[in-house]
CSV table of C-alpha atoms and ligand atoms in Angstrom, one decimal:
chain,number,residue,atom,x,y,z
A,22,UNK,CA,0.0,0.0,0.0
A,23,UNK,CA,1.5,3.7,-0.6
A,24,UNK,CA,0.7,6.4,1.1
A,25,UNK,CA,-0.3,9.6,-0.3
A,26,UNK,CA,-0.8,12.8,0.8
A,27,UNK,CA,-2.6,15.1,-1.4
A,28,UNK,CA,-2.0,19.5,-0.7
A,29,UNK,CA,-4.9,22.0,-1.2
A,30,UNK,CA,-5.3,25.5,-1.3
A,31,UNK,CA,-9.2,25.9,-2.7
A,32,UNK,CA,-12.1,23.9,-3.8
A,33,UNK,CA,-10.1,20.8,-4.3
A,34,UNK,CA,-11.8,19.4,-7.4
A,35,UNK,CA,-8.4,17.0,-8.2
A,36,UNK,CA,-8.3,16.3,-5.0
A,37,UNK,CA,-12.1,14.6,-5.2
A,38,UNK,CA,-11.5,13.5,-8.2
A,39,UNK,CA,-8.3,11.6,-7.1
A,40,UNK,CA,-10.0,10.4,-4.2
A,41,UNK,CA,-12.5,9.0,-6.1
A,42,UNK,CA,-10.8,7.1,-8.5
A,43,UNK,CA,-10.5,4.3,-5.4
A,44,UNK,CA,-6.6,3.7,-6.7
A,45,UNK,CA,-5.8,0.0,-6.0
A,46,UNK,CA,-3.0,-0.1,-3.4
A,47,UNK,CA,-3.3,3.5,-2.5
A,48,UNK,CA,-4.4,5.2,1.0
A,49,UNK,CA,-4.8,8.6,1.4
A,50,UNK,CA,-3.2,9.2,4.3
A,51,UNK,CA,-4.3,12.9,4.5
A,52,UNK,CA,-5.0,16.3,2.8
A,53,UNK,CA,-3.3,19.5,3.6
A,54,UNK,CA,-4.3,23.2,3.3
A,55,UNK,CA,-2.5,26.0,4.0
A,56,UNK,CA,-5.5,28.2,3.6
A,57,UNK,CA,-8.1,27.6,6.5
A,58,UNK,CA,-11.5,27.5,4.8
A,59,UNK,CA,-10.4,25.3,1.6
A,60,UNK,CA,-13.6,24.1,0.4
A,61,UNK,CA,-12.0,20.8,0.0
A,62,UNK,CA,-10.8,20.2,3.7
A,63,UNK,CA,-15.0,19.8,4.2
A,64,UNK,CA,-15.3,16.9,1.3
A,65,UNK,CA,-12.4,15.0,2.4
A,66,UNK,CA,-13.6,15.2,6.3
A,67,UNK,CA,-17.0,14.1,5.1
A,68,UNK,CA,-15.0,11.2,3.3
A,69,UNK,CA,-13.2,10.3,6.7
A,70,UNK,CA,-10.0,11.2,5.3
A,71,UNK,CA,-7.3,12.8,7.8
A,72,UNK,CA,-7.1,16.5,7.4
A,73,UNK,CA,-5.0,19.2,8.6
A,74,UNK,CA,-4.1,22.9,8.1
A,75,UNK,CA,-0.7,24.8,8.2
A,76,UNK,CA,-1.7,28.6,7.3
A,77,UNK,CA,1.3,29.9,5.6
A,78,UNK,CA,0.9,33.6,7.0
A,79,UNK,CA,1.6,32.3,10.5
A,80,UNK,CA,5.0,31.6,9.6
A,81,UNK,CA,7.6,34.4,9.0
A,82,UNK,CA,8.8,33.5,5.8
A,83,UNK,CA,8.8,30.5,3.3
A,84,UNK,CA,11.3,28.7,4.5
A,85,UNK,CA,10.1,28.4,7.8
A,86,UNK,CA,6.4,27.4,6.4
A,87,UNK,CA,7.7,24.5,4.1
A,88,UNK,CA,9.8,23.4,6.7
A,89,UNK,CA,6.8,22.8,9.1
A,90,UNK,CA,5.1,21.5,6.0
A,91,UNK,CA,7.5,18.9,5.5
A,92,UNK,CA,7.7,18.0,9.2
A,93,UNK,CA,3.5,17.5,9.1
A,94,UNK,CA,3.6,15.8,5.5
A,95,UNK,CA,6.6,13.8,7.1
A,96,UNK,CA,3.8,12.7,9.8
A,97,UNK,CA,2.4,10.7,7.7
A,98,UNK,CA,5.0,8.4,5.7
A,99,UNK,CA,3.9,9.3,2.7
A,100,UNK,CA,5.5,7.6,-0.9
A,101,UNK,CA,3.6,10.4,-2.9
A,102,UNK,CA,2.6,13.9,-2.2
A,103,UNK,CA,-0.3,15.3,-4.5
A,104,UNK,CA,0.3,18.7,-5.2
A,105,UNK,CA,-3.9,19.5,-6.2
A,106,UNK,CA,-4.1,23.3,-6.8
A,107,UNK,CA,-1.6,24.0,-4.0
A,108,UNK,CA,-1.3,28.0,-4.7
A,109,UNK,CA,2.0,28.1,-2.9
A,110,UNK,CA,5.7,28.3,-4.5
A,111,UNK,CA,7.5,25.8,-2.7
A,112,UNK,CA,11.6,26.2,-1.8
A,113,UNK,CA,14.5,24.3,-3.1
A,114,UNK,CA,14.8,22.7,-0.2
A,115,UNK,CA,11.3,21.1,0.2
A,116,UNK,CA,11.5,20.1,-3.6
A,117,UNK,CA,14.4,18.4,-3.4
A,118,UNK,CA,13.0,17.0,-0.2
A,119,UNK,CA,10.6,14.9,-2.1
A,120,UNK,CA,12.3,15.0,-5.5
A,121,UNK,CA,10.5,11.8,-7.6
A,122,UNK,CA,7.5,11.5,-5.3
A,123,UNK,CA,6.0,15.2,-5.7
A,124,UNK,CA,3.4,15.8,-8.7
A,125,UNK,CA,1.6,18.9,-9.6
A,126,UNK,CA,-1.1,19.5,-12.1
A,127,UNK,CA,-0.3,22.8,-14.3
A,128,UNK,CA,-3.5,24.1,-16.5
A,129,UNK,CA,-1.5,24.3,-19.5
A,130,UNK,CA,0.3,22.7,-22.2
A,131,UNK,CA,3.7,22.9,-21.0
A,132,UNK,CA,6.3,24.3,-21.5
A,133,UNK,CA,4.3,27.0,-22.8
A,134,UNK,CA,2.4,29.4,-20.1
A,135,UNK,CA,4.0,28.4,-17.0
A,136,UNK,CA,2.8,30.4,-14.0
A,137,UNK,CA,-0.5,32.3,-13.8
A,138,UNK,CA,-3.1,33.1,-15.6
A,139,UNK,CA,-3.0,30.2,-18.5
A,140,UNK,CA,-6.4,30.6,-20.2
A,141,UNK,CA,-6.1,34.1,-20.8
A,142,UNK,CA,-2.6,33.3,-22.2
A,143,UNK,CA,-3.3,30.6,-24.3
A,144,UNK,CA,-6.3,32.3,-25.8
A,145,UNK,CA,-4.3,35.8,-26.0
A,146,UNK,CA,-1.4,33.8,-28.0
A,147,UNK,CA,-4.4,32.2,-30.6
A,148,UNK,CA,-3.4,28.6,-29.6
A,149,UNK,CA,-5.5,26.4,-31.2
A,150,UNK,CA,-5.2,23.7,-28.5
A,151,UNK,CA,-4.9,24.4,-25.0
A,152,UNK,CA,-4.5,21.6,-22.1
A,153,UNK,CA,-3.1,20.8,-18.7
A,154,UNK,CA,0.1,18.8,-17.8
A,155,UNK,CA,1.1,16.5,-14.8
A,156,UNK,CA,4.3,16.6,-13.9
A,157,UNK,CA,7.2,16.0,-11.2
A,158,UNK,CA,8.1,18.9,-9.2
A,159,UNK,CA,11.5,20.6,-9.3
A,160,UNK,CA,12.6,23.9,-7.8
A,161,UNK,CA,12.5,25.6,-11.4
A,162,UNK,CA,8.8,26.9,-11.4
A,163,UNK,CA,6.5,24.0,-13.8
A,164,UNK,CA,9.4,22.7,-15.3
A,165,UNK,CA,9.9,19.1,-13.8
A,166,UNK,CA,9.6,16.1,-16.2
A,167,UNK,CA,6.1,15.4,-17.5
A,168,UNK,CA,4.3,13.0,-16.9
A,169,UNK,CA,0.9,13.3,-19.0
A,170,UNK,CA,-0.6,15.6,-21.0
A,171,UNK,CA,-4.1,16.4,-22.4
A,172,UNK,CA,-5.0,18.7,-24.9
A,173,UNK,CA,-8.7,20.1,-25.8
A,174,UNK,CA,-9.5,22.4,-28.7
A,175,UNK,CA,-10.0,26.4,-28.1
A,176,UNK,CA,-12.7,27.9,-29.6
A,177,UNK,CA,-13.7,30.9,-31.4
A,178,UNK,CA,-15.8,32.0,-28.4
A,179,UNK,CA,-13.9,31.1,-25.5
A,180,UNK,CA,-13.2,32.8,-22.7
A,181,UNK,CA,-10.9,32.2,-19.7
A,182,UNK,CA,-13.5,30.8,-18.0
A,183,UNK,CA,-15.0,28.4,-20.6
A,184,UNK,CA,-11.6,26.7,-21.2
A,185,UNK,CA,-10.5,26.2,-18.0
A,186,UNK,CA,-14.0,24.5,-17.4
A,187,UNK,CA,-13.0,22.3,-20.5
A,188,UNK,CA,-9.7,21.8,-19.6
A,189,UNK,CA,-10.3,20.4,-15.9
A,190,UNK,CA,-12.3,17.9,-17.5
A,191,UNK,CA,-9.5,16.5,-18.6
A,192,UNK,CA,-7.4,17.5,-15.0
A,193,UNK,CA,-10.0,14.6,-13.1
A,194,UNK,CA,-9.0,12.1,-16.1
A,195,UNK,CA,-5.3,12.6,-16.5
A,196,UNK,CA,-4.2,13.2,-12.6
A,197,UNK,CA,-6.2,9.7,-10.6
A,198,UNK,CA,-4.4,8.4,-14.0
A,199,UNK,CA,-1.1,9.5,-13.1
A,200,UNK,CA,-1.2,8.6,-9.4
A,201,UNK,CA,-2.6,5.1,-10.0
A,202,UNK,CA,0.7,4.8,-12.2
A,203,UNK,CA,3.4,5.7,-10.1
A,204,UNK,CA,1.5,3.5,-7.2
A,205,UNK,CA,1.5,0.5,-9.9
A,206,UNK,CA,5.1,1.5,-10.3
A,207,UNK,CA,4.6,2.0,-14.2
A,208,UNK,CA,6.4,5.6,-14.3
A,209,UNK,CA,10.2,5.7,-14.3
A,210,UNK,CA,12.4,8.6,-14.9
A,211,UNK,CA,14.7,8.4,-17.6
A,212,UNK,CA,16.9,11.0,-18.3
A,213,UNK,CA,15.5,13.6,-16.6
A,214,UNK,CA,12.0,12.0,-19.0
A,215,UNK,CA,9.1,10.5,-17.3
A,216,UNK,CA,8.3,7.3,-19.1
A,217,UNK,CA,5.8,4.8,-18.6
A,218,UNK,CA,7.0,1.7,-19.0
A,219,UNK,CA,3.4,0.4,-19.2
A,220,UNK,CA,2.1,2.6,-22.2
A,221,UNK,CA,3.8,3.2,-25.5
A,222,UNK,CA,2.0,6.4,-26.3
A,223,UNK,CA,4.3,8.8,-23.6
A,224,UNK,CA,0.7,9.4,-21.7
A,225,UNK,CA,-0.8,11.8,-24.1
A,226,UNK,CA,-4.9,12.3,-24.0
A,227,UNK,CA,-6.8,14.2,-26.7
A,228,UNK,CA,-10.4,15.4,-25.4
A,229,UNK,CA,-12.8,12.5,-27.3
A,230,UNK,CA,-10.5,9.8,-26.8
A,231,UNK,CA,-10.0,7.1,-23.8
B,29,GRF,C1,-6.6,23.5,-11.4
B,29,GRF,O1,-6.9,24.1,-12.5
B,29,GRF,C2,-5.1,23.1,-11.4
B,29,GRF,O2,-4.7,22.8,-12.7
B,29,GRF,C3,-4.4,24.3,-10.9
B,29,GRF,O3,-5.3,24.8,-9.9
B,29,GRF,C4,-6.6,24.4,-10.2
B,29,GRF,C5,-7.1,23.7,-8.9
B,29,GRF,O4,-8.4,23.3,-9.0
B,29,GRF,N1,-3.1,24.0,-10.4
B,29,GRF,P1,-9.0,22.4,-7.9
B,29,GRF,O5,-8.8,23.0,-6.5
B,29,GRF,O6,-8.4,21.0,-8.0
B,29,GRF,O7,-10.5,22.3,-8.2
């Protein structure tokens, strides 16, 4: 069984959706907020799931916050730690803390539109496709190996708001998909590349398909 520990900073959508996806071999040893009223601490009490908070403006600066963070993740001997619209950037030190067993989901196609406001980018930019990305987390802001992608089509009439609700459709497939395979043990880094060794098409998802 691996433990996991999934981090929240809102509503926590991933987070239910990863919950629900009942992972063979996977607990969920707890979810984290650092922001009090996270809709999603609610849900996951409800579920009977271990929760906690660590507000991030009681500590006097980051590294003293991820520190604790660590210590309370720590708690709970997790082989994973879910990073599920965790609005925090997280030090050096805590990344390479958990370097190959931290994941975030990024609501973009990276490389492209790293950071904030992605939708509004991607449609600013005329993309054609937009998407979201799993990947591992490194200190260098959205830039660890990926994992899986999904793309979905933009369309003449978008607006932020309208993608993103298309593209986190695709969020609650890809992300239960890429725990469930690193707790099967199916993802392996390869030169700096995350491969899984159980699929031959490098993880990609195109909205309509599987
Ligand atoms: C998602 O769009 C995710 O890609 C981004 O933050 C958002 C979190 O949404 N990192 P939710 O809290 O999982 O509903």
């Amino acid at each position: 069984m691996k433990n996991i520990v999934i981090l929240i900073s809102g509503r926590g959508s991933n987070m239910q959706a990863i919950v629900n996806a009942d992972i063979p071999n996977a607990k969920i040893a707890a979810v984290i907020a650092n922001v009090p009223n996270a809709a999603g601490l609610a849900w996951a009490k409800e579920k009977g799931i271990a929760t906690a908070v660590l507000n991030h403006k009681e500590f006097k600066n980051r590294a003293e916050f991820d520190m604790n963070l660590a210590m309370l993740i720590d708690g709970y001997k997790p082989d994973l730690v879910v990073l599920a619209g965790f609005m925090r950037i997280l030090s050096p030190q805590f990344c390479q803390h958990y370097q190959g067993r931290l994941m975030n989901i990024h609501p973009s196609l990276l490389p492209s539109f790293k950071g904030l406001h992605t939708h509004e980018e991607a449609i600013k930019s005329g993309c054609k496709l937009a998407g979201c990305t799993v990947h591992f987390v490194t200190p260098e802001l959205d830039s660890g190996a990926i994992i899986s992608q999904a793309a979905v089509p933009v369309l003449n009439d978008d607006t932020a708001d309208t993608l993103a609700a298309r593209v986190l459709q695709c969020e609650h497939k890809i992300y239960p998909q890429a725990v469930a395979d690193f707790v099967s043990g199916s993802l392996k880094l390869v030169d700096h590349h995350a491969v899984n060794v159980s699929r031959s098409d490098k993880n990609a998802f195109l909205l309509g398909q599987g």
